[in-house]
Amino acid sequence: MEPTDKPRTRSRSPEHSSRRRDRDDAGQISQEDYFRLNAPFRLWLRKEKDRYFDEMSSDKAHRYFKSF
């Protein structure tokens, strides 16, 4: 096999995997989860705080996310 014929593989770096595992084990939500948890956050915001995500600034939404 020539160097250009090597099969390509992708894998996650061990650092990335361990960070995700640590966060999942802790069970705490961080600011890094803001986009991943957008749908449940929007629902919580509407039901618990009687607010619409689309009607607030990004700064205000991030402040509410801290208490989510």
N, CA, C and O atoms as a Tripos MOL2 file, in Angstrom:
@<TRIPOS>MOLECULE
protein
  272   271    68     0     0
PROTEIN
NO_CHARGES

@<TRIPOS>ATOM
      1 N           0.8400   -1.1710    0.0000 N.3       1 MET1
      2 CA          0.0000    0.0000    0.0000 C.3       1 MET1
      3 C           0.8910    1.2420    0.0000 C.2       1 MET1
      4 O           1.8180    1.3340    0.8050 O.2       1 MET1
      5 N           0.6280    2.1720   -0.8700 N.am      2 GLU2
      6 CA          1.3990    3.4090   -0.9310 C.3       2 GLU2
      7 C           0.8780    4.3830    0.1160 C.2       2 GLU2
      8 O          -0.2540    4.2400    0.5780 O.2       2 GLU2
      9 N           1.6810    5.3680    0.4960 N.am      3 PRO3
     10 CA          1.2360    6.3200    1.5290 C.3       3 PRO3
     11 C          -0.0890    7.0120    1.2140 C.2       3 PRO3
     12 O          -0.8370    7.3580    2.1280 O.2       3 PRO3
     13 N          -0.3780    7.2130   -0.0430 N.am      4 THR4
     14 CA         -1.6340    7.8760   -0.3940 C.3       4 THR4
     15 C          -2.8200    6.9260   -0.3460 C.2       4 THR4
     16 O          -3.9670    7.3680   -0.4170 O.2       4 THR4
     17 N          -2.5620    5.6260   -0.2270 N.am      5 ASP5
     18 CA         -3.6310    4.6350   -0.1990 C.3       5 ASP5
     19 C          -4.0540    4.2510    1.2180 C.2       5 ASP5
     20 O          -4.8510    3.3290    1.3910 O.2       5 ASP5
     21 N          -3.5400    4.9330    2.2180 N.am      6 LYS6
     22 CA         -3.8970    4.5820    3.5960 C.3       6 LYS6
     23 C          -5.3690    4.8830    3.8530 C.2       6 LYS6
     24 O          -5.8750    5.9320    3.4550 O.2       6 LYS6
     25 N          -6.0400    3.9680    4.5120 N.am      7 PRO7
     26 CA         -7.4340    4.2610    4.8620 C.3       7 PRO7
     27 C          -7.4800    5.3780    5.9120 C.2       7 PRO7
     28 O          -6.6390    5.4400    6.8090 O.2       7 PRO7
     29 N          -8.4450    6.2250    5.7860 N.am      8 ARG8
     30 CA         -8.5920    7.3270    6.7320 C.3       8 ARG8
     31 C          -9.5360    6.9140    7.8420 C.2       8 ARG8
     32 O         -10.5690    6.2860    7.6120 O.2       8 ARG8
     33 N          -9.1580    7.2790    9.0330 N.am      9 THR9
     34 CA        -10.0250    7.0080   10.1700 C.3       9 THR9
     35 C         -10.1560    8.2800   10.9880 C.2       9 THR9
     36 O          -9.2590    9.1230   11.0080 O.2       9 THR9
     37 N         -11.2690    8.3980   11.6480 N.am     10 ARG10
     38 CA        -11.4970    9.5310   12.5270 C.3      10 ARG10
     39 C         -11.7600    9.0000   13.9210 C.2      10 ARG10
     40 O         -12.4360    7.9890   14.1110 O.2      10 ARG10
     41 N         -11.2190    9.6940   14.8650 N.am     11 SER11
     42 CA        -11.5110    9.3420   16.2480 C.3      11 SER11
     43 C         -11.4900   10.6120   17.0760 C.2      11 SER11
     44 O         -10.8500   11.6020   16.7220 O.2      11 SER11
     45 N         -12.1960   10.5560   18.1700 N.am     12 ARG12
     46 CA        -12.2140   11.7020   19.0650 C.3      12 ARG12
     47 C         -10.9520   11.6850   19.9050 C.2      12 ARG12
     48 O         -10.4280   10.6270   20.2530 O.2      12 ARG12
     49 N         -10.4930   12.8410   20.2120 N.am     13 SER13
     50 CA         -9.3190   12.9070   21.0750 C.3      13 SER13
     51 C          -9.7120   12.4360   22.4660 C.2      13 SER13
     52 O         -10.8470   12.6450   22.8970 O.2      13 SER13
     53 N          -8.7910   11.8100   23.1640 N.am     14 PRO14
     54 CA         -9.1070   11.3390   24.5190 C.3      14 PRO14
     55 C          -9.5170   12.4960   25.4330 C.2      14 PRO14
     56 O         -10.3580   12.3210   26.3150 O.2      14 PRO14
     57 N          -8.9300   13.6670   25.2290 N.am     15 GLU15
     58 CA         -9.2620   14.8250   26.0580 C.3      15 GLU15
     59 C         -10.7340   15.1980   25.8960 C.2      15 GLU15
     60 O         -11.4130   15.4740   26.8840 O.2      15 GLU15
     61 N         -11.2310   15.2080   24.6590 N.am     16 HIS16
     62 CA        -12.6250   15.5640   24.3940 C.3      16 HIS16
     63 C         -13.5650   14.5590   25.0450 C.2      16 HIS16
     64 O         -14.5590   14.9450   25.6600 O.2      16 HIS16
     65 N         -13.2570   13.2810   24.9150 N.am     17 SER17
     66 CA        -14.1200   12.2400   25.4880 C.3      17 SER17
     67 C         -14.1700   12.3320   27.0000 C.2      17 SER17
     68 O         -15.2380   12.1930   27.5960 O.2      17 SER17
     69 N         -13.0350   12.5650   27.6220 N.am     18 SER18
     70 CA        -13.0240   12.6050   29.0800 C.3      18 SER18
     71 C         -13.7520   13.8310   29.6060 C.2      18 SER18
     72 O         -14.4040   13.7550   30.6470 O.2      18 SER18
     73 N         -13.6540   14.9710   28.9020 N.am     19 ARG19
     74 CA        -14.3800   16.1620   29.3400 C.3      19 ARG19
     75 C         -15.8710   15.9080   29.3090 C.2      19 ARG19
     76 O         -16.5770   16.2570   30.2550 O.2      19 ARG19
     77 N         -16.3610   15.3070   28.2420 N.am     20 ARG20
     78 CA        -17.7910   15.0180   28.1460 C.3      20 ARG20
     79 C         -18.2130   14.0400   29.2280 C.2      20 ARG20
     80 O         -19.2570   14.2250   29.8520 O.2      20 ARG20
     81 N         -17.4260   13.0130   29.4580 N.am     21 ARG21
     82 CA        -17.7580   12.0160   30.4690 C.3      21 ARG21
     83 C         -17.7880   12.6660   31.8510 C.2      21 ARG21
     84 O         -18.6880   12.3830   32.6420 O.2      21 ARG21
     85 N         -16.8180   13.5330   32.1540 N.am     22 ASP22
     86 CA        -16.7970   14.2110   33.4490 C.3      22 ASP22
     87 C         -18.0320   15.0710   33.6320 C.2      22 ASP22
     88 O         -18.6280   15.0790   34.7090 O.2      22 ASP22
     89 N         -18.4240   15.7980   32.5890 N.am     23 ARG23
     90 CA        -19.5950   16.6700   32.6900 C.3      23 ARG23
     91 C         -20.8560   15.8310   32.8700 C.2      23 ARG23
     92 O         -21.7250   16.1840   33.6670 O.2      23 ARG23
     93 N         -20.9610   14.7250   32.1390 N.am     24 ASP24
     94 CA        -22.1400   13.8760   32.2550 C.3      24 ASP24
     95 C         -22.2170   13.2380   33.6450 C.2      24 ASP24
     96 O         -23.3000   13.1270   34.2190 O.2      24 ASP24
     97 N         -21.0750   12.8210   34.1810 N.am     25 ASP25
     98 CA        -21.0630   12.2070   35.5030 C.3      25 ASP25
     99 C         -21.4580   13.2110   36.5710 C.2      25 ASP25
    100 O         -22.1260   12.8480   37.5390 O.2      25 ASP25
    101 N         -21.0620   14.4510   36.4160 N.am     26 ALA26
    102 CA        -21.3630   15.4730   37.4120 C.3      26 ALA26
    103 C         -22.8490   15.8120   37.4160 C.2      26 ALA26
    104 O         -23.4160   16.1230   38.4630 O.2      26 ALA26
    105 N         -23.4790   15.7510   36.2440 N.am     27 GLY27
    106 CA        -24.8970   16.0260   36.1630 C.3      27 GLY27
    107 C         -25.2440   17.4990   36.2370 C.2      27 GLY27
    108 O         -26.4200   17.8530   36.3290 O.2      27 GLY27
    109 N         -24.2450   18.3610   36.1990 N.am     28 GLN28
    110 CA        -24.4970   19.7870   36.2640 C.3      28 GLN28
    111 C         -24.4920   20.3870   34.8720 C.2      28 GLN28
    112 O         -23.7780   19.9240   33.9830 O.2      28 GLN28
    113 N         -25.2910   21.4140   34.6970 N.am     29 ILE29
    114 CA        -25.3850   22.0970   33.4110 C.3      29 ILE29
    115 C         -24.4530   23.2950   33.4530 C.2      29 ILE29
    116 O         -24.4590   24.0680   34.4120 O.2      29 ILE29
    117 N         -23.6520   23.4430   32.4070 N.am     30 SER30
    118 CA        -22.7460   24.5810   32.3330 C.3      30 SER30
    119 C         -23.1350   25.4600   31.1480 C.2      30 SER30
    120 O         -24.0200   25.1130   30.3660 O.2      30 SER30
    121 N         -22.4760   26.5770   31.0320 N.am     31 GLN31
    122 CA        -22.7370   27.4770   29.9040 C.3      31 GLN31
    123 C         -22.4180   26.7940   28.5750 C.2      31 GLN31
    124 O         -22.9690   27.1750   27.5420 O.2      31 GLN31
    125 N         -21.5370   25.7910   28.5840 N.am     32 GLU32
    126 CA        -21.2160   25.0440   27.3650 C.3      32 GLU32
    127 C         -22.4390   24.2950   26.8330 C.2      32 GLU32
    128 O         -22.4940   23.9660   25.6480 O.2      32 GLU32
    129 N         -23.4010   24.0270   27.6830 N.am     33 ASP33
    130 CA        -24.6050   23.2820   27.3040 C.3      33 ASP33
    131 C         -25.7160   24.1790   26.7590 C.2      33 ASP33
    132 O         -26.7870   23.6870   26.4030 O.2      33 ASP33
    133 N         -25.4770   25.4630   26.6910 N.am     34 TYR34
    134 CA        -26.5090   26.4320   26.2910 C.3      34 TYR34
    135 C         -27.1660   26.0600   24.9600 C.2      34 TYR34
    136 O         -28.3930   26.0780   24.8540 O.2      34 TYR34
    137 N         -26.3790   25.7290   23.9590 N.am     35 PHE35
    138 CA        -26.9410   25.4180   22.6420 C.3      35 PHE35
    139 C         -27.4830   23.9960   22.5880 C.2      35 PHE35
    140 O         -28.4850   23.7420   21.9190 O.2      35 PHE35
    141 N         -26.8410   23.0770   23.2760 N.am     36 ARG36
    142 CA        -27.2800   21.6810   23.2460 C.3      36 ARG36
    143 C         -28.6460   21.5220   23.9270 C.2      36 ARG36
    144 O         -29.4550   20.6930   23.5110 O.2      36 ARG36
    145 N         -28.8940   22.3060   24.9550 N.am     37 LEU37
    146 CA        -30.1390   22.1850   25.7200 C.3      37 LEU37
    147 C         -31.1370   23.2920   25.3970 C.2      37 LEU37
    148 O         -31.9860   23.6260   26.2230 O.2      37 LEU37
    149 N         -31.0360   23.8520   24.2150 N.am     38 ASN38
    150 CA        -31.8820   24.9820   23.8590 C.3      38 ASN38
    151 C         -33.3740   24.6510   23.9040 C.2      38 ASN38
    152 O         -34.1540   25.4360   24.4440 O.2      38 ASN38
    153 N         -33.7850   23.5220   23.3560 N.am     39 ALA39
    154 CA        -35.2150   23.1770   23.3140 C.3      39 ALA39
    155 C         -35.8100   23.0200   24.7190 C.2      39 ALA39
    156 O         -36.8420   23.6280   25.0030 O.2      39 ALA39
    157 N         -35.1920   22.2200   25.6120 N.am     40 PRO40
    158 CA        -35.7690   22.1280   26.9570 C.3      40 PRO40
    159 C         -35.6850   23.4470   27.7230 C.2      40 PRO40
    160 O         -36.5570   23.7480   28.5390 O.2      40 PRO40
    161 N         -34.6450   24.2300   27.4640 N.am     41 PHE41
    162 CA        -34.5240   25.5290   28.1190 C.3      41 PHE41
    163 C         -35.6550   26.4530   27.6950 C.2      41 PHE41
    164 O         -36.2370   27.1440   28.5320 O.2      41 PHE41
    165 N         -35.9720   26.4740   26.4020 N.am     42 ARG42
    166 CA        -37.0580   27.3230   25.9040 C.3      42 ARG42
    167 C         -38.3920   26.9180   26.5320 C.2      42 ARG42
    168 O         -39.1970   27.7790   26.8890 O.2      42 ARG42
    169 N         -38.6220   25.6310   26.6660 N.am     43 LEU43
    170 CA        -39.8550   25.1340   27.2760 C.3      43 LEU43
    171 C         -39.9230   25.5310   28.7500 C.2      43 LEU43
    172 O         -40.9570   26.0000   29.2260 O.2      43 LEU43
    173 N         -38.8260   25.3420   29.4620 N.am     44 TRP44
    174 CA        -38.7620   25.7390   30.8700 C.3      44 TRP44
    175 C         -39.0090   27.2380   31.0230 C.2      44 TRP44
    176 O         -39.7440   27.6730   31.9090 O.2      44 TRP44
    177 N         -38.3890   28.0100   30.1530 N.am     45 LEU45
    178 CA        -38.5290   29.4600   30.2030 C.3      45 LEU45
    179 C         -39.9940   29.8630   30.0380 C.2      45 LEU45
    180 O         -40.4730   30.7550   30.7380 O.2      45 LEU45
    181 N         -40.6890   29.2270   29.1400 N.am     46 ARG46
    182 CA        -42.0930   29.5480   28.8820 C.3      46 ARG46
    183 C         -42.9940   29.1070   30.0350 C.2      46 ARG46
    184 O         -43.8500   29.8630   30.4940 O.2      46 ARG46
    185 N         -42.7860   27.8670   30.4950 N.am     47 LYS47
    186 CA        -43.6750   27.3310   31.5300 C.3      47 LYS47
    187 C         -43.3820   27.8800   32.9230 C.2      47 LYS47
    188 O         -44.3090   28.2110   33.6630 O.2      47 LYS47
    189 N         -42.1170   27.9790   33.2840 N.am     48 GLU48
    190 CA        -41.7540   28.3760   34.6460 C.3      48 GLU48
    191 C         -41.6350   29.8860   34.8310 C.2      48 GLU48
    192 O         -41.9630   30.4140   35.8940 O.2      48 GLU48
    193 N         -41.1700   30.5730   33.8070 N.am     49 LYS49
    194 CA        -40.9160   32.0030   33.9470 C.3      49 LYS49
    195 C         -41.8690   32.8720   33.1320 C.2      49 LYS49
    196 O         -41.8110   34.1000   33.2040 O.2      49 LYS49
    197 N         -42.7420   32.2380   32.3620 N.am     50 ASP50
    198 CA        -43.6940   32.9460   31.5190 C.3      50 ASP50
    199 C         -42.9930   33.9540   30.6020 C.2      50 ASP50
    200 O         -43.4300   35.0940   30.4500 O.2      50 ASP50
    201 N         -41.8930   33.4960   29.9970 N.am     51 ARG51
    202 CA        -41.0910   34.3240   29.0900 C.3      51 ARG51
    203 C         -40.9160   33.5940   27.7690 C.2      51 ARG51
    204 O         -40.8990   32.3640   27.7220 O.2      51 ARG51
    205 N         -40.7870   34.3580   26.7090 N.am     52 TYR52
    206 CA        -40.5130   33.7930   25.3920 C.3      52 TYR52
    207 C         -39.0580   34.0340   25.0300 C.2      52 TYR52
    208 O         -38.5840   35.1700   25.0470 O.2      52 TYR52
    209 N         -38.3610   32.9740   24.7050 N.am     53 PHE53
    210 CA        -36.9440   33.0420   24.3570 C.3      53 PHE53
    211 C         -36.7070   34.0200   23.2120 C.2      53 PHE53
    212 O         -35.7560   34.8010   23.2540 O.2      53 PHE53
    213 N         -37.5570   33.9870   22.1940 N.am     54 ASP54
    214 CA        -37.3780   34.8270   21.0060 C.3      54 ASP54
    215 C         -37.5420   36.3200   21.2790 C.2      54 ASP54
    216 O         -37.1270   37.1500   20.4700 O.2      54 ASP54
    217 N         -38.1370   36.6560   22.4000 N.am     55 GLU55
    218 CA        -38.3960   38.0580   22.7030 C.3      55 GLU55
    219 C         -37.3720   38.6780   23.6460 C.2      55 GLU55
    220 O         -37.5490   39.8140   24.0870 O.2      55 GLU55
    221 N         -36.3110   37.9520   23.9580 N.am     56 MET56
    222 CA        -35.3130   38.5190   24.8680 C.3      56 MET56
    223 C         -33.9360   38.5620   24.2260 C.2      56 MET56
    224 O         -33.6440   37.8370   23.2750 O.2      56 MET56
    225 N         -33.1130   39.4200   24.7690 N.am     57 SER57
    226 CA        -31.7510   39.5520   24.2500 C.3      57 SER57
    227 C         -30.9420   38.3010   24.6140 C.2      57 SER57
    228 O         -31.3160   37.5260   25.4940 O.2      57 SER57
    229 N         -29.8540   38.1400   23.9260 N.am     58 SER58
    230 CA        -28.9690   37.0120   24.1940 C.3      58 SER58
    231 C         -28.4170   37.0780   25.6170 C.2      58 SER58
    232 O         -28.3250   36.0560   26.2970 O.2      58 SER58
    233 N         -28.0540   38.2610   26.0600 N.am     59 ASP59
    234 CA        -27.5260   38.4240   27.4190 C.3      59 ASP59
    235 C         -28.5560   38.0020   28.4660 C.2      59 ASP59
    236 O         -28.2350   37.3040   29.4280 O.2      59 ASP59
    237 N         -29.7810   38.4320   28.2610 N.am     60 LYS60
    238 CA        -30.8310   38.0970   29.2180 C.3      60 LYS60
    239 C         -31.1050   36.5810   29.2070 C.2      60 LYS60
    240 O         -31.2950   35.9730   30.2600 O.2      60 LYS60
    241 N         -31.1240   35.9880   28.0210 N.am     61 ALA61
    242 CA        -31.3460   34.5420   27.9170 C.3      61 ALA61
    243 C         -30.2400   33.7730   28.6420 C.2      61 ALA61
    244 O         -30.5160   32.7830   29.3200 O.2      61 ALA61
    245 N         -29.0030   34.2190   28.5020 N.am     62 HIS62
    246 CA        -27.8930   33.5620   29.1990 C.3      62 HIS62
    247 C         -28.0250   33.7090   30.7170 C.2      62 HIS62
    248 O         -27.6760   32.7910   31.4600 O.2      62 HIS62
    249 N         -28.5180   34.8340   31.1710 N.am     63 ARG63
    250 CA        -28.7220   35.0090   32.6080 C.3      63 ARG63
    251 C         -29.7940   34.0450   33.1310 C.2      63 ARG63
    252 O         -29.6370   33.4560   34.2010 O.2      63 ARG63
    253 N         -30.8890   33.8880   32.3640 N.am     64 TYR64
    254 CA        -31.9200   32.9230   32.7610 C.3      64 TYR64
    255 C         -31.3720   31.4980   32.7220 C.2      64 TYR64
    256 O         -31.7290   30.6660   33.5560 O.2      64 TYR64
    257 N         -30.5010   31.2240   31.7480 N.am     65 PHE65
    258 CA        -29.9530   29.8740   31.6150 C.3      65 PHE65
    259 C         -29.1510   29.4800   32.8590 C.2      65 PHE65
    260 O         -29.0920   28.3040   33.2170 O.2      65 PHE65
    261 N         -28.5410   30.4580   33.5070 N.am     66 LYS66
    262 CA        -27.7750   30.1580   34.7250 C.3      66 LYS66
    263 C         -28.6670   29.5810   35.8160 C.2      66 LYS66
    264 O         -28.2230   28.7580   36.6170 O.2      66 LYS66
    265 N         -29.9330   30.0150   35.8480 N.am     67 SER67
    266 CA        -30.8420   29.4820   36.8690 C.3      67 SER67
    267 C         -31.6150   28.2530   36.3900 C.2      67 SER67
    268 O         -32.3480   27.6490   37.1730 O.2      67 SER67
    269 N         -31.4670   27.8780   35.1370 N.am     68 PHE68
    270 CA        -32.1050   26.7040   34.5540 C.3      68 PHE68
    271 C         -31.3700   25.4920   35.0350 C.2      68 PHE68
    272 O         -31.7260   24.3710   34.6740 O.2      68 PHE68
@<TRIPOS>BOND
     1     1     2 1
     2     2     3 1
     3     3     4 2
     4     3     5 am
     5     5     6 1
     6     6     7 1
     7     7     8 2
     8     7     9 am
     9     9    10 1
    10    10    11 1
    11    11    12 2
    12    11    13 am
    13    13    14 1
    14    14    15 1
    15    15    16 2
    16    15    17 am
    17    17    18 1
    18    18    19 1
    19    19    20 2
    20    19    21 am
    21    21    22 1
    22    22    23 1
    23    23    24 2
    24    23    25 am
    25    25    26 1
    26    26    27 1
    27    27    28 2
    28    27    29 am
    29    29    30 1
    30    30    31 1
    31    31    32 2
    32    31    33 am
    33    33    34 1
    34    34    35 1
    35    35    36 2
    36    35    37 am
    37    37    38 1
    38    38    39 1
    39    39    40 2
    40    39    41 am
    41    41    42 1
    42    42    43 1
    43    43    44 2
    44    43    45 am
    45    45    46 1
    46    46    47 1
    47    47    48 2
    48    47    49 am
    49    49    50 1
    50    50    51 1
    51    51    52 2
    52    51    53 am
    53    53    54 1
    54    54    55 1
    55    55    56 2
    56    55    57 am
    57    57    58 1
    58    58    59 1
    59    59    60 2
    60    59    61 am
    61    61    62 1
    62    62    63 1
    63    63    64 2
    64    63    65 am
    65    65    66 1
    66    66    67 1
    67    67    68 2
    68    67    69 am
    69    69    70 1
    70    70    71 1
    71    71    72 2
    72    71    73 am
    73    73    74 1
    74    74    75 1
    75    75    76 2
    76    75    77 am
    77    77    78 1
    78    78    79 1
    79    79    80 2
    80    79    81 am
    81    81    82 1
    82    82    83 1
    83    83    84 2
    84    83    85 am
    85    85    86 1
    86    86    87 1
    87    87    88 2
    88    87    89 am
    89    89    90 1
    90    90    91 1
    91    91    92 2
    92    91    93 am
    93    93    94 1
    94    94    95 1
    95    95    96 2
    96    95    97 am
    97    97    98 1
    98    98    99 1
    99    99   100 2
   100    99   101 am
   101   101   102 1
   102   102   103 1
   103   103   104 2
   104   103   105 am
   105   105   106 1
   106   106   107 1
   107   107   108 2
   108   107   109 am
   109   109   110 1
   110   110   111 1
   111   111   112 2
   112   111   113 am
   113   113   114 1
   114   114   115 1
   115   115   116 2
   116   115   117 am
   117   117   118 1
   118   118   119 1
   119   119   120 2
   120   119   121 am
   121   121   122 1
   122   122   123 1
   123   123   124 2
   124   123   125 am
   125   125   126 1
   126   126   127 1
   127   127   128 2
   128   127   129 am
   129   129   130 1
   130   130   131 1
   131   131   132 2
   132   131   133 am
   133   133   134 1
   134   134   135 1
   135   135   136 2
   136   135   137 am
   137   137   138 1
   138   138   139 1
   139   139   140 2
   140   139   141 am
   141   141   142 1
   142   142   143 1
   143   143   144 2
   144   143   145 am
   145   145   146 1
   146   146   147 1
   147   147   148 2
   148   147   149 am
   149   149   150 1
   150   150   151 1
   151   151   152 2
   152   151   153 am
   153   153   154 1
   154   154   155 1
   155   155   156 2
   156   155   157 am
   157   157   158 1
   158   158   159 1
   159   159   160 2
   160   159   161 am
   161   161   162 1
   162   162   163 1
   163   163   164 2
   164   163   165 am
   165   165   166 1
   166   166   167 1
   167   167   168 2
   168   167   169 am
   169   169   170 1
   170   170   171 1
   171   171   172 2
   172   171   173 am
   173   173   174 1
   174   174   175 1
   175   175   176 2
   176   175   177 am
   177   177   178 1
   178   178   179 1
   179   179   180 2
   180   179   181 am
   181   181   182 1
   182   182   183 1
   183   183   184 2
   184   183   185 am
   185   185   186 1
   186   186   187 1
   187   187   188 2
   188   187   189 am
   189   189   190 1
   190   190   191 1
   191   191   192 2
   192   191   193 am
   193   193   194 1
   194   194   195 1
   195   195   196 2
   196   195   197 am
   197   197   198 1
   198   198   199 1
   199   199   200 2
   200   199   201 am
   201   201   202 1
   202   202   203 1
   203   203   204 2
   204   203   205 am
   205   205   206 1
   206   206   207 1
   207   207   208 2
   208   207   209 am
   209   209   210 1
   210   210   211 1
   211   211   212 2
   212   211   213 am
   213   213   214 1
   214   214   215 1
   215   215   216 2
   216   215   217 am
   217   217   218 1
   218   218   219 1
   219   219   220 2
   220   219   221 am
   221   221   222 1
   222   222   223 1
   223   223   224 2
   224   223   225 am
   225   225   226 1
   226   226   227 1
   227   227   228 2
   228   227   229 am
   229   229   230 1
   230   230   231 1
   231   231   232 2
   232   231   233 am
   233   233   234 1
   234   234   235 1
   235   235   236 2
   236   235   237 am
   237   237   238 1
   238   238   239 1
   239   239   240 2
   240   239   241 am
   241   241   242 1
   242   242   243 1
   243   243   244 2
   244   243   245 am
   245   245   246 1
   246   246   247 1
   247   247   248 2
   248   247   249 am
   249   249   250 1
   250   250   251 1
   251   251   252 2
   252   251   253 am
   253   253   254 1
   254   254   255 1
   255   255   256 2
   256   255   257 am
   257   257   258 1
   258   258   259 1
   259   259   260 2
   260   259   261 am
   261   261   262 1
   262   262   263 1
   263   263   264 2
   264   263   265 am
   265   265   266 1
   266   266   267 1
   267   267   268 2
   268   267   269 am
   269   269   270 1
   270   270   271 1
   271   271   272 2
@<TRIPOS>SUBSTRUCTURE
     1 MET1         2 RESIDUE 1 A MET
     2 GLU2         6 RESIDUE 1 A GLU
     3 PRO3        10 RESIDUE 1 A PRO
     4 THR4        14 RESIDUE 1 A THR
     5 ASP5        18 RESIDUE 1 A ASP
     6 LYS6        22 RESIDUE 1 A LYS
     7 PRO7        26 RESIDUE 1 A PRO
     8 ARG8        30 RESIDUE 1 A ARG
     9 THR9        34 RESIDUE 1 A THR
    10 ARG10       38 RESIDUE 1 A ARG
    11 SER11       42 RESIDUE 1 A SER
    12 ARG12       46 RESIDUE 1 A ARG
    13 SER13       50 RESIDUE 1 A SER
    14 PRO14       54 RESIDUE 1 A PRO
    15 GLU15       58 RESIDUE 1 A GLU
    16 HIS16       62 RESIDUE 1 A HIS
    17 SER17       66 RESIDUE 1 A SER
    18 SER18       70 RESIDUE 1 A SER
    19 ARG19       74 RESIDUE 1 A ARG
    20 ARG20       78 RESIDUE 1 A ARG
    21 ARG21       82 RESIDUE 1 A ARG
    22 ASP22       86 RESIDUE 1 A ASP
    23 ARG23       90 RESIDUE 1 A ARG
    24 ASP24       94 RESIDUE 1 A ASP
    25 ASP25       98 RESIDUE 1 A ASP
    26 ALA26      102 RESIDUE 1 A ALA
    27 GLY27      106 RESIDUE 1 A GLY
    28 GLN28      110 RESIDUE 1 A GLN
    29 ILE29      114 RESIDUE 1 A ILE
    30 SER30      118 RESIDUE 1 A SER
    31 GLN31      122 RESIDUE 1 A GLN
    32 GLU32      126 RESIDUE 1 A GLU
    33 ASP33      130 RESIDUE 1 A ASP
    34 TYR34      134 RESIDUE 1 A TYR
    35 PHE35      138 RESIDUE 1 A PHE
    36 ARG36      142 RESIDUE 1 A ARG
    37 LEU37      146 RESIDUE 1 A LEU
    38 ASN38      150 RESIDUE 1 A ASN
    39 ALA39      154 RESIDUE 1 A ALA
    40 PRO40      158 RESIDUE 1 A PRO
    41 PHE41      162 RESIDUE 1 A PHE
    42 ARG42      166 RESIDUE 1 A ARG
    43 LEU43      170 RESIDUE 1 A LEU
    44 TRP44      174 RESIDUE 1 A TRP
    45 LEU45      178 RESIDUE 1 A LEU
    46 ARG46      182 RESIDUE 1 A ARG
    47 LYS47      186 RESIDUE 1 A LYS
    48 GLU48      190 RESIDUE 1 A GLU
    49 LYS49      194 RESIDUE 1 A LYS
    50 ASP50      198 RESIDUE 1 A ASP
    51 ARG51      202 RESIDUE 1 A ARG
    52 TYR52      206 RESIDUE 1 A TYR
    53 PHE53      210 RESIDUE 1 A PHE
    54 ASP54      214 RESIDUE 1 A ASP
    55 GLU55      218 RESIDUE 1 A GLU
    56 MET56      222 RESIDUE 1 A MET
    57 SER57      226 RESIDUE 1 A SER
    58 SER58      230 RESIDUE 1 A SER
    59 ASP59      234 RESIDUE 1 A ASP
    60 LYS60      238 RESIDUE 1 A LYS
    61 ALA61      242 RESIDUE 1 A ALA
    62 HIS62      246 RESIDUE 1 A HIS
    63 ARG63      250 RESIDUE 1 A ARG
    64 TYR64      254 RESIDUE 1 A TYR
    65 PHE65      258 RESIDUE 1 A PHE
    66 LYS66      262 RESIDUE 1 A LYS
    67 SER67      266 RESIDUE 1 A SER
    68 PHE68      270 RESIDUE 1 A PHE
